[in-house]
Amino acid sequence: MNSIQLDAIDRRILKVLQRRGDISHAALAEEVGASSASCWRRIKALEEAGVLGPTVRLLDPDRIGRGLNVFCQVRMKSHDPIARRDFERFVQTHEEVLECYSMSGEWDYLIRVVVKDVRDYEQLLMQAILTHEAVANSSSHFALKSVKYTTELPL
């Protein structure tokens, strides 16, 4: 994908929206030094260009009983494209899997799982991940605490 050219106002808009996606156009315009109409047009253009995705609200995982973060490395039995596609579809269907990356190196995938507790993770691991026909083995790493977590991309 090609990146698009962003001017200084676009960058200021994006920085604010990454922190406060629910800000009004009027407040955003005041903060970035542009008119409300200009901000609205720029936001629409950034959405159409695919720079801006949907507006979401971030949840506190501890407050909703999903406080265990697990990073699971997965090794495939085969690198056959069909097996990889099936595994990638599989992770899409599990809401506990928040992120999945195809990796270079010793492990084929890195997934981030958020669950209630170790028992919930064990059930997912033993009854879903390790029983998937394309998975050879895995290695799990439990996060003790979050030192830094952000969704904000540098501009």
Short mmCIF file of the C-alpha atoms (twelve columns), coordinates in Angstrom:
data_MODEL
# 
_entry.id   MODEL 
# 
loop_
_atom_site.group_PDB 
_atom_site.id 
_atom_site.type_symbol 
_atom_site.label_atom_id 
_atom_site.label_alt_id 
_atom_site.label_comp_id 
_atom_site.label_asym_id 
_atom_site.label_seq_id 
_atom_site.Cartn_x 
_atom_site.Cartn_y 
_atom_site.Cartn_z 
_atom_site.pdbx_PDB_model_num 
ATOM 1   C CA . MET A 1   0.000   0.000   0.000  1 
ATOM 2   C CA . ASN A 2   1.125   3.494   -0.756 1 
ATOM 3   C CA . SER A 3   1.202   6.056   2.009  1 
ATOM 4   C CA . ILE A 4   -0.509  9.365   1.402  1 
ATOM 5   C CA . GLN A 5   0.914   12.829  1.871  1 
ATOM 6   C CA . LEU A 6   -0.201  14.483  5.099  1 
ATOM 7   C CA . ASP A 7   0.200   18.176  5.747  1 
ATOM 8   C CA . ALA A 8   0.719   19.716  9.188  1 
ATOM 9   C CA . ILE A 9   -3.013  20.167  9.853  1 
ATOM 10  C CA . ASP A 10  -3.768  16.556  8.834  1 
ATOM 11  C CA . ARG A 11  -1.089  15.388  11.256 1 
ATOM 12  C CA . ARG A 12  -2.483  17.518  14.088 1 
ATOM 13  C CA . ILE A 13  -5.991  16.206  13.382 1 
ATOM 14  C CA . LEU A 14  -4.773  12.613  13.428 1 
ATOM 15  C CA . LYS A 15  -2.813  13.089  16.652 1 
ATOM 16  C CA . VAL A 16  -5.875  14.488  18.424 1 
ATOM 17  C CA . LEU A 17  -8.247  11.846  17.026 1 
ATOM 18  C CA . GLN A 18  -5.948  9.014   18.141 1 
ATOM 19  C CA . ARG A 19  -6.259  10.224  21.728 1 
ATOM 20  C CA . ARG A 20  -9.850  11.477  21.694 1 
ATOM 21  C CA . GLY A 21  -11.897 9.893   18.924 1 
ATOM 22  C CA . ASP A 22  -15.116 11.347  20.298 1 
ATOM 23  C CA . ILE A 23  -14.062 15.012  20.118 1 
ATOM 24  C CA . SER A 24  -16.546 17.318  18.344 1 
ATOM 25  C CA . HIS A 25  -15.551 18.892  15.039 1 
ATOM 26  C CA . ALA A 26  -15.785 22.317  16.653 1 
ATOM 27  C CA . ALA A 27  -13.417 21.384  19.499 1 
ATOM 28  C CA . LEU A 28  -11.086 19.628  17.079 1 
ATOM 29  C CA . ALA A 29  -11.017 22.668  14.793 1 
ATOM 30  C CA . GLU A 30  -10.140 24.936  17.704 1 
ATOM 31  C CA . GLU A 31  -7.390  22.593  18.886 1 
ATOM 32  C CA . VAL A 32  -5.721  22.205  15.470 1 
ATOM 33  C CA . GLY A 33  -6.231  25.801  14.295 1 
ATOM 34  C CA . ALA A 34  -8.603  25.200  11.383 1 
ATOM 35  C CA . SER A 35  -12.286 25.806  10.662 1 
ATOM 36  C CA . SER A 36  -14.877 23.213  11.622 1 
ATOM 37  C CA . ALA A 37  -15.867 22.760  7.952  1 
ATOM 38  C CA . SER A 38  -12.232 22.254  6.960  1 
ATOM 39  C CA . CYS A 39  -11.758 19.653  9.707  1 
ATOM 40  C CA . TRP A 40  -14.893 17.819  8.592  1 
ATOM 41  C CA . ARG A 41  -13.694 17.744  4.948  1 
ATOM 42  C CA . ARG A 42  -10.233 16.578  5.983  1 
ATOM 43  C CA . ILE A 43  -11.656 13.814  8.206  1 
ATOM 44  C CA . LYS A 44  -13.882 12.615  5.344  1 
ATOM 45  C CA . ALA A 45  -10.897 12.623  2.957  1 
ATOM 46  C CA . LEU A 46  -8.764  10.707  5.482  1 
ATOM 47  C CA . GLU A 47  -11.575 8.165   5.919  1 
ATOM 48  C CA . GLU A 48  -11.941 7.731   2.148  1 
ATOM 49  C CA . ALA A 49  -8.176  7.296   1.797  1 
ATOM 50  C CA . GLY A 50  -8.284  4.544   4.421  1 
ATOM 51  C CA . VAL A 51  -6.124  6.458   6.900  1 
ATOM 52  C CA . LEU A 52  -8.932  6.694   9.456  1 
ATOM 53  C CA . GLY A 53  -10.867 3.604   10.386 1 
ATOM 54  C CA . PRO A 54  -13.929 3.285   12.611 1 
ATOM 55  C CA . THR A 55  -14.168 5.183   15.886 1 
ATOM 56  C CA . VAL A 56  -13.993 2.823   18.874 1 
ATOM 57  C CA . ARG A 57  -13.891 3.046   22.661 1 
ATOM 58  C CA . LEU A 58  -11.178 1.191   24.552 1 
ATOM 59  C CA . LEU A 59  -12.230 -0.978  27.488 1 
ATOM 60  C CA . ASP A 60  -10.367 -1.671  30.705 1 
ATOM 61  C CA . PRO A 61  -9.824  -5.464  30.562 1 
ATOM 62  C CA . ASP A 62  -9.573  -5.813  34.359 1 
ATOM 63  C CA . ARG A 63  -12.933 -4.123  34.898 1 
ATOM 64  C CA . ILE A 64  -14.684 -6.521  32.527 1 
ATOM 65  C CA . GLY A 65  -13.043 -9.670  33.872 1 
ATOM 66  C CA . ARG A 66  -10.505 -10.125 31.064 1 
ATOM 67  C CA . GLY A 67  -7.327  -9.275  32.937 1 
ATOM 68  C CA . LEU A 68  -4.993  -12.053 31.752 1 
ATOM 69  C CA . ASN A 69  -2.878  -11.192 28.716 1 
ATOM 70  C CA . VAL A 70  -1.128  -14.132 27.067 1 
ATOM 71  C CA . PHE A 71  1.246   -14.085 24.129 1 
ATOM 72  C CA . CYS A 72  1.151   -17.418 22.355 1 
ATOM 73  C CA . GLN A 73  3.696   -18.389 19.742 1 
ATOM 74  C CA . VAL A 74  2.416   -20.988 17.294 1 
ATOM 75  C CA . ARG A 75  4.396   -23.310 15.042 1 
ATOM 76  C CA . MET A 76  2.615   -24.841 12.075 1 
ATOM 77  C CA . LYS A 77  2.958   -28.442 10.928 1 
ATOM 78  C CA . SER A 78  3.204   -27.221 7.357  1 
ATOM 79  C CA . HIS A 79  3.673   -23.928 5.549  1 
ATOM 80  C CA . ASP A 80  1.138   -24.974 2.959  1 
ATOM 81  C CA . PRO A 81  -0.983  -21.940 1.954  1 
ATOM 82  C CA . ILE A 82  -4.242  -23.790 2.655  1 
ATOM 83  C CA . ALA A 83  -3.137  -24.734 6.190  1 
ATOM 84  C CA . ARG A 84  -2.085  -21.141 6.887  1 
ATOM 85  C CA . ARG A 85  -5.359  -19.772 5.512  1 
ATOM 86  C CA . ASP A 86  -7.342  -22.218 7.661  1 
ATOM 87  C CA . PHE A 87  -5.416  -21.222 10.788 1 
ATOM 88  C CA . GLU A 88  -5.883  -17.513 10.046 1 
ATOM 89  C CA . ARG A 89  -9.628  -18.052 9.616  1 
ATOM 90  C CA . PHE A 90  -9.632  -20.023 12.871 1 
ATOM 91  C CA . VAL A 91  -8.126  -17.137 14.885 1 
ATOM 92  C CA . GLN A 92  -10.643 -14.733 13.335 1 
ATOM 93  C CA . THR A 93  -13.456 -16.760 14.923 1 
ATOM 94  C CA . HIS A 94  -12.083 -16.610 18.482 1 
ATOM 95  C CA . GLU A 95  -12.955 -13.362 20.253 1 
ATOM 96  C CA . GLU A 96  -10.285 -14.016 22.905 1 
ATOM 97  C CA . VAL A 97  -7.613  -13.568 20.209 1 
ATOM 98  C CA . LEU A 98  -7.145  -9.817  19.900 1 
ATOM 99  C CA . GLU A 99  -4.111  -9.845  17.643 1 
ATOM 100 C CA . CYS A 100 -2.452  -12.339 15.327 1 
ATOM 101 C CA . TYR A 101 0.763   -11.813 13.405 1 
ATOM 102 C CA . SER A 102 2.455   -14.016 10.835 1 
ATOM 103 C CA . MET A 103 6.084   -14.030 11.939 1 
ATOM 104 C CA . SER A 104 9.538   -14.591 10.552 1 
ATOM 105 C CA . GLY A 105 11.944  -16.757 12.512 1 
ATOM 106 C CA . GLU A 106 11.421  -19.853 14.620 1 
ATOM 107 C CA . TRP A 107 7.669   -19.397 15.204 1 
ATOM 108 C CA . ASP A 108 5.059   -18.981 12.481 1 
ATOM 109 C CA . TYR A 109 2.475   -16.902 14.357 1 
ATOM 110 C CA . LEU A 110 2.283   -14.725 17.432 1 
ATOM 111 C CA . ILE A 111 -1.161  -14.271 18.906 1 
ATOM 112 C CA . ARG A 112 -2.275  -12.116 21.806 1 
ATOM 113 C CA . VAL A 113 -5.048  -13.624 23.857 1 
ATOM 114 C CA . VAL A 114 -7.041  -11.849 26.568 1 
ATOM 115 C CA . VAL A 115 -8.981  -14.095 28.963 1 
ATOM 116 C CA . LYS A 116 -10.363 -14.132 32.496 1 
ATOM 117 C CA . ASP A 117 -7.769  -16.426 34.049 1 
ATOM 118 C CA . VAL A 118 -5.320  -19.288 33.494 1 
ATOM 119 C CA . ARG A 119 -8.143  -21.831 33.449 1 
ATOM 120 C CA . ASP A 120 -9.840  -20.008 30.568 1 
ATOM 121 C CA . TYR A 121 -6.546  -19.849 28.687 1 
ATOM 122 C CA . GLU A 122 -5.883  -23.526 29.283 1 
ATOM 123 C CA . GLN A 123 -9.279  -24.381 27.823 1 
ATOM 124 C CA . LEU A 124 -8.651  -22.258 24.716 1 
ATOM 125 C CA . LEU A 125 -5.151  -23.642 24.286 1 
ATOM 126 C CA . MET A 126 -5.957  -27.310 24.854 1 
ATOM 127 C CA . GLN A 127 -9.375  -27.467 23.210 1 
ATOM 128 C CA . ALA A 128 -8.933  -25.073 20.321 1 
ATOM 129 C CA . ILE A 129 -5.412  -23.944 19.445 1 
ATOM 130 C CA . LEU A 130 -3.501  -27.188 19.961 1 
ATOM 131 C CA . THR A 131 -6.275  -29.302 18.471 1 
ATOM 132 C CA . HIS A 132 -6.283  -27.302 15.234 1 
ATOM 133 C CA . GLU A 133 -5.092  -29.660 12.513 1 
ATOM 134 C CA . ALA A 134 -2.475  -27.208 11.190 1 
ATOM 135 C CA . VAL A 135 -0.809  -26.494 14.553 1 
ATOM 136 C CA . ALA A 136 2.312   -28.459 15.529 1 
ATOM 137 C CA . ASN A 137 2.978   -26.814 18.915 1 
ATOM 138 C CA . SER A 138 2.952   -23.576 20.844 1 
ATOM 139 C CA . SER A 139 4.690   -21.632 23.573 1 
ATOM 140 C CA . SER A 140 2.779   -19.372 25.958 1 
ATOM 141 C CA . HIS A 141 4.058   -16.292 27.750 1 
ATOM 142 C CA . PHE A 142 1.948   -14.641 30.446 1 
ATOM 143 C CA . ALA A 143 2.159   -10.862 30.852 1 
ATOM 144 C CA . LEU A 144 2.818   -9.913  34.480 1 
ATOM 145 C CA . LYS A 145 1.924   -6.254  33.981 1 
ATOM 146 C CA . SER A 146 1.479   -3.777  31.191 1 
ATOM 147 C CA . VAL A 147 4.378   -1.329  31.093 1 
ATOM 148 C CA . LYS A 148 3.218   0.472   27.943 1 
ATOM 149 C CA . TYR A 149 0.111   0.054   25.861 1 
ATOM 150 C CA . THR A 150 -0.991  2.477   23.195 1 
ATOM 151 C CA . THR A 151 -2.896  2.420   19.964 1 
ATOM 152 C CA . GLU A 152 -1.440  5.793   18.961 1 
ATOM 153 C CA . LEU A 153 0.805   5.654   15.898 1 
ATOM 154 C CA . PRO A 154 3.680   8.147   15.610 1 
ATOM 155 C CA . LEU A 155 3.152   10.857  13.048 1 
# 
